[in-house]
Amino acid sequence: MHWFTGLAVQSITSEDEGYCESIYLIGKKRAEPRKIFLVFDYLGSLKMSAKLSEPEEKKDDSPELNIKDLELSDGGEDDKPEQISKSKKKRNRQKKKKEQAAEAADQNGGADGGGDAATEKKPSPPQQQKQQKTPGGVKQTSPKPTIPIDELFPNKNYPVGQIMEHSKLKNQKLDQMQEKKMLEKLNEDTYQDIRRAAEAHRQTRTYIRDFIKPGMSMIQICEELEGTARKLINESGLNAGLAFPTGCSLNHVAAHYTPNAGDTTVIGVDDVCKIDFGTHVNGRIIDCAFTHTFNPKYDKLLEADRDWDQGGWHRRPLCDIGAAIQETMESYEVEIDGKTYQVKAIRNLNGHSIDQYRIHAGKTVPIVKGGEATMMEEGEVYAIETFGSTGRGHVHDDMETSHYMKNFFVGHVPLRQAKSKALLSVINQNFGTLAFCRRWLDRIGQSKYLLALKDLCEKGVIEAYPPLCDAKGCYTAQFEHTIMLRPTCKEVVSRGDDY
Ligand SMILES: [Co+2]
């Protein structure tokens, strides 16, 4: 058996470049089977090819793929009648189940709130659901959200992010669009995971923006944020949790600062704080950040950092995106305390592609011109982040390290020291290839681990990510969203009504 996102398919032929599956798809409202072809690459990932035999498919009636709706065929036309009758029974069972589910949903208060979000063609940015009853009839607590997102949306109809259309898709033929819709059906589980992570992010950040007050310690802020996010994501080992430590870098520090134990830093009324935190479900990561300030004198700097073109990412070389971001950001002059600065894009920071359990998956999205001409590709997930600065526009490592992450491709490295071995096993168990910080080692009961951690860094097993700083005295701002390049559109998954 071959498995692909919940779909069981039997392999028929296999070649170096891939193999082709011939499958009958039975739509729930149709008596006639429809035939699709799925082509897989040699790793078993579905490649771009699925085709319906019925050309006059209605636009809004994309077929529902379900493991029980699929019947295998080796292509012979004679198989059809038997396939149909078998499938019909299954279809009827499915129909009954769905009717029962719908009834249950009605009794629970119907599909109000975000219940219809997943099926909407072009939803507006997701609204916060906290004050509304969700399809499950559960109400989020206020002001501090404590009910896990998967309990708020038991039918997994998590809010869809902001949808942006591909300009190239406007001229596509109907059957090509059908193929793309089909691919999206196959990926629905992945979308649900990442949208659940996004909703946990939105609700956490909405709460924390109200929570942060001048004079609070950075540790207090991080612990409140992380405690909230852990609850909302319904933390469960490596299946759901925090994707990386809470960045709360201040002023000239642009990224990768979170307090270590004993850090007495408090946030001041004139500080510029970048809150950068991540959630994940099954390794599907939301990497999303905003800049928090109390003093309106920084508003223009924040505006400069946010005002970049959000369209046209897809099918554009990454270097063009960098040039566009830089041009927008550097067109701003901001005045802070009587001094005028031209905002600079920080040239050695960038957005990045994201894979499952892998926050930096290899491709970078520069925020200045002169980058590589690599393209973004369908199916990829990206964190688009911009950093504006009143300083040099260049960061360097400085201060004490808090962030660490296991090297994604590290193989077996022989370790002689027992303490290093033990620490590595704790890291593998709790964080895998996700980033972590010293506070997170403390909270799971580790102590006196610094020498072992240093040893693991020297052996190349773990990488240290020290704070990234521009010139002292300057201010840096950051905004970041996670986008999915879906076959039919771009989805800014982490979009909220806040940013
Ligand atoms: Co990022």
Short mmCIF file of C-alpha atoms and ligand atoms in Angstrom, two decimals:
data_model
loop_
_atom_site.label_atom_id
_atom_site.label_comp_id
_atom_site.label_asym_id
_atom_site.label_seq_id
_atom_site.Cartn_x
_atom_site.Cartn_y
_atom_site.Cartn_z
CA MET A 1 0.00 0.00 0.00
CA HIS A 2 1.05 3.46 -0.77
CA TRP A 3 0.03 6.26 1.59
CA PHE A 4 -0.40 9.86 0.73
CA THR A 5 -2.13 12.28 3.09
CA GLY A 6 -4.74 9.86 4.23
CA LEU A 7 -5.33 8.40 0.80
CA ALA A 8 -4.66 4.72 0.29
CA VAL A 9 -3.54 3.84 -3.19
CA GLN A 10 -2.00 0.71 -4.55
CA SER A 11 1.03 1.12 -6.74
CA ILE A 12 0.72 -0.29 -10.19
CA THR A 13 3.91 0.53 -12.00
CA SER A 14 7.09 2.11 -10.83
CA GLU A 15 9.77 3.88 -12.79
CA ASP A 16 12.62 6.16 -11.98
CA GLU A 17 10.67 9.28 -12.75
CA GLY A 18 7.47 8.22 -11.14
CA TYR A 19 4.53 5.98 -11.64
CA CYS A 20 0.97 6.43 -12.60
CA GLU A 21 -2.13 5.44 -10.70
CA SER A 22 -5.47 4.96 -12.31
CA ILE A 23 -8.27 5.48 -9.86
CA TYR A 24 -11.99 5.82 -9.96
CA LEU A 25 -13.28 8.67 -7.95
CA ILE A 26 -16.90 8.54 -6.93
CA GLY A 27 -18.29 11.96 -6.18
CA LYS A 28 -20.87 11.90 -3.45
CA LYS A 29 -23.69 13.32 -5.55
CA ARG A 30 -22.99 11.39 -8.71
CA ALA A 31 -23.88 8.00 -9.99
CA GLU A 32 -21.09 7.93 -12.55
CA PRO A 33 -17.56 7.23 -11.51
CA ARG A 34 -14.94 9.74 -12.54
CA LYS A 35 -11.47 8.68 -13.38
CA ILE A 36 -8.41 10.46 -12.15
CA PHE A 37 -4.75 9.81 -12.67
CA LEU A 38 -2.29 10.41 -9.91
CA VAL A 39 1.38 10.56 -10.69
CA PHE A 40 3.84 10.08 -7.91
CA ASP A 41 7.52 10.80 -7.85
CA TYR A 42 10.01 8.20 -6.74
CA LEU A 43 9.73 9.30 -3.11
CA GLY A 44 6.02 8.74 -3.21
CA SER A 45 4.99 12.39 -3.18
CA LEU A 46 2.13 13.28 -5.41
CA LYS A 47 3.26 15.20 -8.44
CA MET A 48 1.10 17.64 -10.34
CA SER A 49 -1.24 15.44 -12.23
CA ALA A 50 -4.80 14.50 -11.59
CA LYS A 51 -7.45 14.54 -14.24
CA LEU A 52 -11.18 14.11 -14.38
CA SER A 53 -12.85 12.41 -17.26
CA GLU A 54 -15.88 14.68 -17.01
CA PRO A 55 -15.12 18.05 -18.55
CA GLU A 56 -18.37 19.84 -17.67
CA GLU A 57 -17.71 19.89 -13.95
CA LYS A 58 -19.36 22.80 -12.23
CA LYS A 59 -16.89 25.25 -10.76
CA ASP A 60 -18.15 25.21 -7.22
CA ASP A 61 -18.78 21.51 -7.13
CA SER A 62 -15.26 20.24 -6.70
CA PRO A 63 -15.38 16.56 -5.85
CA GLU A 64 -14.77 15.47 -2.33
CA LEU A 65 -11.95 13.05 -2.03
CA ASN A 66 -12.32 10.48 0.62
CA ILE A 67 -10.49 7.27 1.19
CA LYS A 68 -13.79 5.43 1.18
CA ASP A 69 -14.82 7.04 -2.07
CA LEU A 70 -11.85 5.75 -3.96
CA GLU A 71 -11.76 2.48 -5.76
CA LEU A 72 -8.77 1.04 -7.44
CA SER A 73 -8.81 -0.04 -11.03
CA ASP A 74 -6.17 -1.39 -13.32
CA GLY A 75 -7.69 0.61 -16.10
CA GLY A 76 -9.95 -1.93 -17.81
CA GLU A 77 -13.28 -0.50 -18.88
CA ASP A 78 -14.96 -3.79 -17.96
CA ASP A 79 -14.27 -3.18 -14.33
CA LYS A 80 -16.58 -0.23 -14.19
CA PRO A 81 -19.94 -1.78 -13.29
CA GLU A 82 -18.54 -3.66 -10.35
CA GLN A 83 -16.61 -0.62 -9.22
CA ILE A 84 -19.76 1.46 -9.33
CA SER A 85 -21.92 -0.90 -7.34
CA LYS A 86 -19.28 -1.39 -4.67
CA SER A 87 -18.69 2.29 -4.48
CA LYS A 88 -22.35 3.13 -4.42
CA LYS A 89 -22.80 1.18 -1.22
CA LYS A 90 -19.86 2.96 0.29
CA ARG A 91 -21.13 6.24 -0.97
CA ASN A 92 -24.47 5.66 0.65
CA ARG A 93 -22.78 4.82 3.91
CA GLN A 94 -20.80 8.01 3.59
CA LYS A 95 -23.91 9.99 2.85
CA LYS A 96 -25.62 8.63 5.92
CA LYS A 97 -22.62 9.45 8.06
CA LYS A 98 -22.51 12.96 6.72
CA GLU A 99 -26.21 13.48 7.35
CA GLN A 100 -25.77 12.27 10.89
CA ALA A 101 -22.81 14.58 11.37
CA ALA A 102 -24.79 17.50 9.99
CA GLU A 103 -27.65 16.77 12.35
CA ALA A 104 -25.27 16.63 15.26
CA ALA A 105 -23.75 19.94 14.21
CA ASP A 106 -27.19 21.51 14.01
CA GLN A 107 -27.98 20.39 17.51
CA ASN A 108 -24.75 21.94 18.67
CA GLY A 109 -25.66 25.34 17.42
CA GLY A 110 -25.17 24.96 13.70
CA ALA A 111 -22.34 25.99 11.48
CA ASP A 112 -22.08 29.59 12.55
CA GLY A 113 -18.80 31.28 13.42
CA GLY A 114 -15.89 29.95 11.45
CA GLY A 115 -17.71 26.80 10.46
CA ASP A 116 -18.09 27.69 6.82
CA ALA A 117 -14.73 29.30 6.45
CA ALA A 118 -13.07 26.32 4.85
CA THR A 119 -15.57 26.11 2.03
CA GLU A 120 -15.77 29.78 1.25
CA LYS A 121 -14.36 30.83 -2.09
CA LYS A 122 -12.61 33.96 -1.01
CA PRO A 123 -12.82 34.64 2.67
CA SER A 124 -11.80 37.93 4.14
CA PRO A 125 -9.00 37.84 6.70
CA PRO A 126 -10.03 35.52 9.49
CA GLN A 127 -11.99 37.10 12.27
CA GLN A 128 -11.21 36.31 15.82
CA GLN A 129 -13.63 33.62 16.94
CA LYS A 130 -13.16 34.08 20.64
CA GLN A 131 -16.48 35.69 21.43
CA GLN A 132 -18.52 33.41 19.23
CA LYS A 133 -19.79 29.95 19.63
CA THR A 134 -17.90 27.71 17.26
CA PRO A 135 -19.37 24.71 15.42
CA GLY A 136 -18.62 22.63 18.48
CA GLY A 137 -20.68 24.97 20.61
CA VAL A 138 -17.65 25.77 22.78
CA LYS A 139 -16.92 29.34 23.71
CA GLN A 140 -13.41 30.68 24.11
CA THR A 141 -12.60 32.20 27.48
CA SER A 142 -11.92 35.90 27.80
CA PRO A 143 -9.76 37.87 28.22
CA LYS A 144 -7.28 35.01 28.51
CA PRO A 145 -7.97 32.28 25.95
CA THR A 146 -7.62 28.83 27.45
CA ILE A 147 -9.71 26.49 25.28
CA PRO A 148 -7.61 24.57 22.74
CA ILE A 149 -8.32 25.45 19.13
CA ASP A 150 -9.10 21.83 18.23
CA GLU A 151 -11.86 21.86 20.84
CA LEU A 152 -13.28 25.10 19.44
CA PHE A 153 -13.39 23.56 15.97
CA PRO A 154 -14.10 19.85 16.44
CA ASN A 155 -15.02 19.53 12.76
CA LYS A 156 -11.61 20.93 11.82
CA ASN A 157 -13.12 23.86 9.94
CA TYR A 158 -10.37 26.15 11.12
CA PRO A 159 -10.43 29.70 9.79
CA VAL A 160 -8.85 30.00 6.38
CA GLY A 161 -6.16 32.65 5.99
CA GLN A 162 -6.20 35.52 3.53
CA ILE A 163 -6.61 34.21 0.00
CA MET A 164 -4.70 35.87 -2.81
CA GLU A 165 -5.25 34.79 -6.35
CA HIS A 166 -2.50 33.72 -8.69
CA SER A 167 -2.54 36.12 -11.61
CA LYS A 168 -1.43 33.31 -13.92
CA LEU A 169 -4.38 31.15 -13.01
CA LYS A 170 -6.94 33.50 -14.52
CA ASN A 171 -6.33 32.14 -18.00
CA GLN A 172 -6.12 28.51 -17.01
CA LYS A 173 -8.39 25.97 -18.55
CA LEU A 174 -11.20 24.49 -16.52
CA ASP A 175 -9.69 21.03 -16.37
CA GLN A 176 -6.41 22.46 -15.16
CA MET A 177 -8.24 24.21 -12.36
CA GLN A 178 -10.00 20.95 -11.56
CA GLU A 179 -6.63 19.24 -11.26
CA LYS A 180 -5.46 21.91 -8.90
CA LYS A 181 -8.59 21.72 -6.79
CA MET A 182 -8.14 17.98 -6.62
CA LEU A 183 -4.61 18.42 -5.34
CA GLU A 184 -5.91 20.73 -2.66
CA LYS A 185 -8.40 18.13 -1.53
CA LEU A 186 -5.53 15.69 -1.16
CA ASN A 187 -3.66 18.18 0.99
CA GLU A 188 -6.61 19.10 3.20
CA ASP A 189 -5.11 17.45 6.29
CA THR A 190 -1.97 19.52 5.98
CA TYR A 191 -4.00 22.70 5.53
CA GLN A 192 -6.04 21.87 8.60
CA ASP A 193 -2.90 21.38 10.66
CA ILE A 194 -1.32 24.64 9.65
CA ARG A 195 -4.59 26.58 10.03
CA ARG A 196 -5.03 25.21 13.51
CA ALA A 197 -1.51 26.40 14.33
CA ALA A 198 -2.35 29.79 12.79
CA GLU A 199 -5.51 30.20 14.87
CA ALA A 200 -3.56 29.38 18.04
CA HIS A 201 -1.05 32.03 16.99
CA ARG A 202 -3.73 34.67 16.35
CA GLN A 203 -5.55 34.12 19.62
CA THR A 204 -2.31 34.05 21.59
CA ARG A 205 -0.97 37.25 20.09
CA THR A 206 -4.29 39.10 20.47
CA TYR A 207 -4.22 38.28 24.16
CA ILE A 208 -0.55 39.05 24.67
CA ARG A 209 -0.77 42.47 23.00
CA ASP A 210 -3.21 43.48 25.72
CA PHE A 211 -1.19 41.77 28.38
CA ILE A 212 2.19 43.44 27.81
CA LYS A 213 2.69 46.52 29.98
CA PRO A 214 5.78 48.65 30.50
CA GLY A 215 7.73 47.45 33.52
CA MET A 216 7.03 43.75 33.00
CA SER A 217 10.01 41.45 32.87
CA MET A 218 10.80 39.75 29.57
CA ILE A 219 10.59 36.42 31.38
CA GLN A 220 7.07 37.20 32.61
CA ILE A 221 5.97 38.17 29.09
CA CYS A 222 7.46 35.05 27.51
CA GLU A 223 6.06 32.71 30.13
CA GLU A 224 2.57 34.18 29.76
CA LEU A 225 2.75 33.96 25.98
CA GLU A 226 4.15 30.45 25.91
CA GLY A 227 1.71 29.18 28.55
CA THR A 228 -1.19 30.53 26.50
CA ALA A 229 0.12 29.16 23.21
CA ARG A 230 0.78 25.72 24.70
CA LYS A 231 -2.83 25.53 25.86
CA LEU A 232 -4.34 26.78 22.61
CA ILE A 233 -2.29 24.44 20.43
CA ASN A 234 -3.13 21.61 22.84
CA GLU A 235 0.49 20.71 23.24
CA SER A 236 1.23 17.04 22.76
CA GLY A 237 4.84 15.94 22.50
CA LEU A 238 6.16 16.52 19.02
CA ASN A 239 2.68 16.31 17.50
CA ALA A 240 1.60 19.81 18.48
CA GLY A 241 3.33 22.60 20.32
CA LEU A 242 5.60 25.59 20.11
CA ALA A 243 7.75 25.66 17.01
CA PHE A 244 10.54 27.88 18.36
CA PRO A 245 11.28 30.10 21.37
CA THR A 246 9.52 33.41 21.84
CA GLY A 247 11.69 36.11 20.36
CA CYS A 248 11.21 39.41 22.18
CA SER A 249 14.23 41.28 20.84
CA LEU A 250 14.44 44.91 21.94
CA ASN A 251 15.47 48.02 20.00
CA HIS A 252 18.79 47.44 18.18
CA VAL A 253 18.46 43.69 18.68
CA ALA A 254 16.57 42.48 15.62
CA ALA A 255 16.07 38.77 16.30
CA HIS A 256 16.86 35.64 18.33
CA TYR A 257 16.69 37.16 21.78
CA THR A 258 14.66 35.50 24.49
CA PRO A 259 15.61 35.76 28.15
CA ASN A 260 17.62 33.03 29.82
CA ALA A 261 16.99 32.23 33.49
CA GLY A 262 18.04 35.12 35.72
CA ASP A 263 17.66 37.76 33.01
CA THR A 264 16.17 40.78 34.77
CA THR A 265 15.46 42.84 31.64
CA VAL A 266 12.13 44.66 31.80
CA ILE A 267 10.32 46.23 28.89
CA GLY A 268 10.26 50.03 28.97
CA VAL A 269 7.74 52.47 27.60
CA ASP A 270 10.17 53.55 24.86
CA ASP A 271 11.25 50.07 23.80
CA VAL A 272 10.65 48.55 20.37
CA CYS A 273 9.95 44.85 20.92
CA LYS A 274 9.73 42.23 18.18
CA ILE A 275 7.46 39.42 19.32
CA ASP A 276 8.34 36.47 17.09
CA PHE A 277 6.86 33.13 18.10
CA GLY A 278 5.86 29.93 16.38
CA THR A 279 3.26 27.21 16.74
CA HIS A 280 2.99 23.89 14.93
CA VAL A 281 0.70 20.92 14.43
CA ASN A 282 2.39 17.78 13.14
CA GLY A 283 5.41 19.88 12.25
CA ARG A 284 3.38 22.31 10.11
CA ILE A 285 4.86 25.52 11.38
CA ILE A 286 3.44 29.01 11.68
CA ASP A 287 6.26 31.54 11.87
CA CYS A 288 4.73 34.93 12.44
CA ALA A 289 5.90 38.10 14.16
CA PHE A 290 4.95 41.68 14.96
CA THR A 291 6.58 44.71 16.52
CA HIS A 292 5.15 45.95 19.79
CA THR A 293 5.62 49.53 20.96
CA PHE A 294 3.92 51.76 23.54
CA ASN A 295 5.16 55.10 22.19
CA PRO A 296 3.53 56.33 18.96
CA LYS A 297 6.78 57.97 17.89
CA TYR A 298 7.73 54.64 16.29
CA ASP A 299 4.55 54.31 14.25
CA LYS A 300 6.17 55.49 11.04
CA LEU A 301 9.01 52.99 11.40
CA LEU A 302 6.48 50.20 11.89
CA GLU A 303 4.53 51.42 8.89
CA ALA A 304 7.66 51.40 6.74
CA ASP A 305 8.29 47.83 7.73
CA ARG A 306 4.77 46.68 6.90
CA ASP A 307 4.13 48.58 3.72
CA TRP A 308 5.59 46.20 1.20
CA ASP A 309 3.91 44.58 -1.72
CA GLN A 310 2.20 41.44 -0.60
CA GLY A 311 1.06 40.38 -4.03
CA GLY A 312 3.02 38.81 -6.79
CA TRP A 313 5.18 36.54 -4.69
CA HIS A 314 4.26 33.49 -6.64
CA ARG A 315 6.07 32.92 -9.93
CA ARG A 316 8.43 35.76 -9.29
CA PRO A 317 12.13 35.23 -8.70
CA LEU A 318 12.99 35.63 -5.05
CA CYS A 319 15.49 38.38 -5.88
CA ASP A 320 12.66 40.54 -7.32
CA ILE A 321 10.74 40.24 -4.08
CA GLY A 322 13.82 41.40 -2.17
CA ALA A 323 14.23 44.39 -4.45
CA ALA A 324 10.55 45.33 -4.10
CA ILE A 325 10.64 45.09 -0.32
CA GLN A 326 13.79 47.18 -0.10
CA GLU A 327 12.45 49.84 -2.43
CA THR A 328 9.25 50.22 -0.43
CA MET A 329 10.91 50.21 2.95
CA GLU A 330 13.72 52.56 2.05
CA SER A 331 11.33 55.11 0.57
CA TYR A 332 10.46 55.98 4.16
CA GLU A 333 12.05 58.67 6.27
CA VAL A 334 11.13 58.55 9.91
CA GLU A 335 11.65 61.11 12.62
CA ILE A 336 12.33 59.86 16.11
CA ASP A 337 13.14 62.31 18.93
CA GLY A 338 13.88 65.11 16.48
CA LYS A 339 16.28 63.08 14.39
CA THR A 340 15.49 61.94 10.85
CA TYR A 341 16.46 58.52 9.60
CA GLN A 342 16.06 56.85 6.26
CA VAL A 343 14.75 53.40 7.05
CA LYS A 344 17.08 50.62 5.93
CA ALA A 345 16.12 47.06 5.17
CA ILE A 346 18.45 44.82 7.16
CA ARG A 347 20.36 43.22 4.33
CA ASN A 348 21.55 40.07 6.05
CA LEU A 349 18.16 39.01 7.40
CA ASN A 350 15.59 37.30 5.25
CA GLY A 351 12.44 35.30 4.90
CA HIS A 352 12.73 31.59 4.28
CA SER A 353 11.01 28.49 3.05
CA ILE A 354 9.55 26.17 5.70
CA ASP A 355 9.21 22.41 5.64
CA GLN A 356 7.71 19.97 8.09
CA TYR A 357 9.64 20.27 11.37
CA ARG A 358 12.15 22.44 9.54
CA ILE A 359 11.91 26.17 10.10
CA HIS A 360 14.54 27.10 7.52
CA ALA A 361 14.09 24.74 4.62
CA GLY A 362 16.80 26.04 2.32
CA LYS A 363 15.38 28.84 0.20
CA THR A 364 15.71 32.40 1.39
CA VAL A 365 13.53 35.41 0.61
CA PRO A 366 15.88 38.38 0.68
CA ILE A 367 14.66 41.81 1.74
CA VAL A 368 17.21 43.66 -0.36
CA LYS A 369 18.08 43.55 -4.06
CA GLY A 370 20.79 41.36 -5.52
CA GLY A 371 19.57 37.97 -4.33
CA GLU A 372 19.36 34.70 -6.21
CA ALA A 373 16.96 34.26 -9.10
CA THR A 374 15.37 31.16 -7.57
CA MET A 375 11.61 30.83 -7.95
CA MET A 376 9.01 30.06 -5.34
CA GLU A 377 7.22 26.88 -6.29
CA GLU A 378 3.76 25.47 -5.89
CA GLY A 379 3.30 23.54 -2.69
CA GLU A 380 5.95 25.45 -0.80
CA VAL A 381 5.42 27.26 2.48
CA TYR A 382 7.27 30.50 3.17
CA ALA A 383 7.82 32.86 6.04
CA ILE A 384 7.92 36.33 4.55
CA GLU A 385 9.55 38.64 7.05
CA THR A 386 10.88 42.13 6.78
CA PHE A 387 13.24 44.00 9.05
CA GLY A 388 13.54 47.77 8.95
CA SER A 389 16.22 49.62 10.88
CA THR A 390 17.27 53.15 11.78
CA GLY A 391 20.82 51.85 12.15
CA ARG A 392 23.29 50.36 9.70
CA GLY A 393 20.90 47.86 8.17
CA HIS A 394 23.23 45.00 8.97
CA VAL A 395 23.21 42.64 11.97
CA HIS A 396 25.95 40.75 13.77
CA ASP A 397 25.98 38.14 16.56
CA ASP A 398 26.12 39.63 20.03
CA MET A 399 25.10 38.94 23.64
CA GLU A 400 24.38 35.67 25.39
CA THR A 401 22.84 32.87 23.31
CA SER A 402 19.39 31.57 24.18
CA HIS A 403 18.24 29.91 20.91
CA TYR A 404 19.48 26.49 19.76
CA MET A 405 18.40 23.98 17.17
CA LYS A 406 19.48 20.54 16.10
CA ASN A 407 21.17 20.43 12.73
CA PHE A 408 18.45 19.02 10.46
CA PHE A 409 20.74 16.77 8.43
CA VAL A 410 23.10 15.66 11.15
CA GLY A 411 23.65 11.92 10.97
CA HIS A 412 25.00 9.83 13.75
CA VAL A 413 27.80 11.65 15.55
CA PRO A 414 29.81 9.61 18.04
CA LEU A 415 29.71 11.30 21.44
CA ARG A 416 32.11 10.29 24.15
CA GLN A 417 30.71 12.29 27.03
CA ALA A 418 27.80 10.71 28.83
CA LYS A 419 26.29 14.10 29.68
CA SER A 420 26.29 15.14 26.04
CA LYS A 421 24.62 11.88 25.04
CA ALA A 422 21.99 12.29 27.71
CA LEU A 423 21.29 15.90 26.75
CA LEU A 424 21.02 15.01 23.09
CA SER A 425 18.49 12.32 23.87
CA VAL A 426 16.43 14.85 25.89
CA ILE A 427 16.59 17.28 22.96
CA ASN A 428 15.60 14.60 20.46
CA GLN A 429 12.66 13.59 22.59
CA ASN A 430 11.34 17.06 23.37
CA PHE A 431 12.27 19.23 20.41
CA GLY A 432 13.41 16.97 17.58
CA THR A 433 14.59 19.33 14.87
CA LEU A 434 12.56 22.27 16.22
CA ALA A 435 14.34 25.20 17.85
CA PHE A 436 14.43 25.53 21.64
CA CYS A 437 15.91 27.79 24.30
CA ARG A 438 17.62 27.39 27.65
CA ARG A 439 14.42 28.23 29.56
CA TRP A 440 12.74 25.28 27.85
CA LEU A 441 15.51 22.95 29.01
CA ASP A 442 15.06 24.35 32.55
CA ARG A 443 11.31 23.76 32.54
CA ILE A 444 11.68 20.09 31.64
CA GLY A 445 13.99 19.62 34.59
CA GLN A 446 17.42 19.89 33.00
CA SER A 447 20.18 21.59 34.98
CA LYS A 448 23.91 22.18 34.59
CA TYR A 449 23.68 21.39 30.92
CA LEU A 450 25.76 24.27 29.50
CA LEU A 451 28.99 22.29 29.05
CA ALA A 452 27.15 19.43 27.34
CA LEU A 453 25.29 21.93 25.16
CA LYS A 454 28.58 23.55 24.20
CA ASP A 455 30.01 20.14 23.37
CA LEU A 456 27.02 19.34 21.12
CA CYS A 457 27.49 22.69 19.37
CA GLU A 458 31.20 22.03 18.84
CA LYS A 459 30.43 18.60 17.40
CA GLY A 460 28.02 20.21 14.94
CA VAL A 461 24.99 18.34 16.26
CA ILE A 462 23.35 21.46 17.66
CA GLU A 463 23.61 24.95 16.23
CA ALA A 464 23.61 28.03 18.49
CA TYR A 465 21.65 31.07 17.28
CA PRO A 466 22.88 34.10 19.22
CA PRO A 467 20.95 37.39 19.18
CA LEU A 468 21.28 39.34 15.92
CA CYS A 469 22.07 42.99 16.59
CA ASP A 470 22.34 46.18 14.58
CA ALA A 471 24.25 49.22 15.90
CA LYS A 472 23.62 50.07 19.56
CA GLY A 473 21.12 52.90 19.98
CA CYS A 474 19.18 52.20 16.80
CA TYR A 475 15.69 50.74 16.45
CA THR A 476 14.64 47.74 14.42
CA ALA A 477 11.14 46.61 13.45
CA GLN A 478 9.87 43.30 12.11
CA PHE A 479 6.67 41.88 10.65
CA GLU A 480 6.29 38.34 9.45
CA HIS A 481 3.65 36.05 8.01
CA THR A 482 3.54 32.43 6.88
CA ILE A 483 2.17 31.85 3.40
CA MET A 484 1.21 28.66 1.59
CA LEU A 485 1.58 28.47 -2.16
CA ARG A 486 -1.47 26.36 -2.78
CA PRO A 487 -2.19 25.02 -6.26
CA THR A 488 -5.11 27.43 -6.76
CA CYS A 489 -4.02 30.44 -4.74
CA LYS A 490 -1.70 31.91 -2.17
CA GLU A 491 -2.95 31.70 1.37
CA VAL A 492 -1.52 34.04 4.00
CA VAL A 493 -2.29 31.52 6.69
CA SER A 494 -1.29 33.61 9.68
CA ARG A 495 -3.18 36.75 8.62
CA GLY A 496 -5.40 38.25 11.30
CA ASP A 497 -7.43 41.40 11.71
CA ASP A 498 -4.48 42.82 13.65
CA TYR A 499 -1.86 42.53 10.90
CO CO B 1 10.99 33.44 10.39
#
